[in-house]
Short mmCIF file of C-alpha atoms in Angstrom, two decimals:
data_model
loop_
_atom_site.label_atom_id
_atom_site.label_comp_id
_atom_site.label_asym_id
_atom_site.label_seq_id
_atom_site.Cartn_x
_atom_site.Cartn_y
_atom_site.Cartn_z
CA MET F 1 -24.15 115.76 112.19
CA THR F 2 -26.41 113.10 111.14
CA ILE F 3 -25.14 109.77 109.15
CA ASP F 4 -26.65 111.03 105.91
CA GLU F 5 -24.76 114.20 106.14
CA PHE F 6 -21.33 112.21 107.03
CA GLN F 7 -22.18 109.90 103.93
CA LYS F 8 -22.08 113.09 101.62
CA ALA F 9 -18.19 113.28 102.10
CA ASP F 10 -16.47 111.16 99.25
CA LEU F 11 -13.53 109.72 101.34
CA ARG F 12 -10.94 107.77 99.28
CA VAL F 13 -7.55 106.12 99.48
CA GLY F 14 -5.02 107.72 97.15
CA THR F 15 -1.36 106.95 96.46
CA ILE F 16 1.01 109.72 96.15
CA LEU F 17 2.57 109.59 92.73
CA ALA F 18 4.79 112.99 92.93
CA ALA F 19 5.28 115.70 95.52
CA GLU F 20 7.03 119.18 95.34
CA ARG F 21 7.40 122.03 97.52
CA VAL F 22 5.42 125.35 96.54
CA GLU F 23 7.67 128.16 95.53
CA GLY F 24 7.35 130.81 98.06
CA SER F 25 5.58 128.92 100.86
CA GLU F 26 7.39 127.11 103.86
CA LYS F 27 4.12 125.30 104.45
CA LEU F 28 2.83 124.06 101.08
CA LEU F 29 3.32 120.83 99.26
CA LYS F 30 1.91 120.32 95.74
CA LEU F 31 0.87 116.40 95.53
CA GLN F 32 -0.22 114.55 92.34
CA ILE F 33 -2.29 111.47 93.67
CA ASP F 34 -3.93 108.64 91.89
CA ILE F 35 -7.46 107.90 93.40
CA GLY F 36 -8.34 105.89 90.35
CA GLU F 37 -8.03 109.23 88.46
CA PRO F 38 -5.27 111.76 88.64
CA ARG F 39 -5.88 114.37 91.29
CA GLN F 40 -3.46 117.53 92.49
CA ILE F 41 -3.86 118.44 96.10
CA VAL F 42 -2.05 121.56 97.66
CA SER F 43 -1.46 120.65 101.33
CA GLY F 44 0.03 122.55 104.11
CA ILE F 45 2.10 119.58 105.22
CA ALA F 46 5.57 120.72 104.37
CA LYS F 47 7.25 121.60 107.25
CA ALA F 48 6.37 117.91 108.52
CA TYR F 49 7.01 115.85 105.42
CA ALA F 50 9.59 116.09 102.75
CA PRO F 51 8.44 115.71 99.26
CA GLU F 52 10.72 112.94 98.68
CA GLU F 53 9.35 110.85 101.46
CA MET F 54 5.71 111.20 100.32
CA ILE F 55 6.20 109.30 96.89
CA GLY F 56 4.17 106.01 97.21
CA LYS F 57 2.51 106.64 100.41
CA GLN F 58 -1.18 105.99 100.78
CA VAL F 59 -3.25 108.74 102.19
CA VAL F 60 -6.89 109.55 102.79
CA ILE F 61 -8.59 112.41 101.17
CA ILE F 62 -11.78 114.17 100.75
CA ALA F 63 -12.52 113.93 97.02
CA ASN F 64 -15.81 116.01 96.50
CA LEU F 65 -14.78 119.31 97.87
CA GLU F 66 -14.99 122.16 95.43
CA PRO F 67 -11.42 123.08 94.10
CA ARG F 68 -9.61 125.72 95.63
CA MET F 69 -6.87 127.96 94.55
CA LEU F 70 -3.79 128.14 96.86
CA MET F 71 -0.68 130.17 96.01
CA GLY F 72 -1.92 130.17 92.34
CA LEU F 73 -2.28 126.27 92.25
CA GLU F 74 -5.70 124.35 92.17
CA SER F 75 -6.08 122.06 94.92
CA GLN F 76 -8.70 119.36 94.11
CA GLY F 77 -9.33 117.85 97.48
CA MET F 78 -8.02 117.52 101.13
CA LEU F 79 -5.91 115.20 102.87
CA LEU F 80 -7.00 114.14 106.09
CA ALA F 81 -4.52 114.28 109.31
CA ALA F 82 -4.53 114.38 112.98
CA HIS F 83 -2.36 116.50 114.99
CA GLY F 84 0.37 115.38 117.04
CA GLU F 85 1.57 116.54 120.53
CA ASN F 86 3.39 119.67 119.08
CA GLY F 87 0.37 120.47 116.51
CA GLU F 88 2.34 118.65 113.41
CA PRO F 89 -0.04 117.04 110.89
CA ILE F 90 0.00 113.05 110.99
CA LEU F 91 -1.60 111.71 107.93
CA VAL F 92 -4.43 109.18 108.10
CA ALA F 93 -3.71 106.14 105.96
CA PRO F 94 -4.78 102.58 105.61
CA LEU F 95 -2.87 99.79 107.63
CA ALA F 96 -2.39 97.81 104.41
CA ALA F 97 -2.17 98.69 100.92
CA VAL F 98 -5.42 99.15 99.06
CA PRO F 99 -6.05 99.96 95.45
CA PRO F 100 -6.22 103.78 94.58
CA GLY F 101 -9.74 105.16 94.87
CA SER F 102 -10.69 102.82 97.26
CA LYS F 103 -13.80 104.56 99.23
CA ILE F 104 -14.07 104.88 103.04
CA SER F 105 -17.17 103.55 104.25
#
């Protein structure tokens, strides 16, 4: 991958405003995220994170992916995560609070 290709990814910090389990799924959470504008993201993190612990957390997302339907819900981006020793997702987040929508460069 070239630096030009990498720069096409619109990486932003978002603040999670609301989170809930997706009915009929053990893995999915529906998140409402402020990235300077409202964004809904459906993410497969429900086995590792409870909805109530997500409120107020800042996360890094890819904001310029084409929307995708998951379990009948539109997902407008993707959370970035590493994988722990047991394969569980570990969300990528800034070390200090930044304004929602801040670009990652």
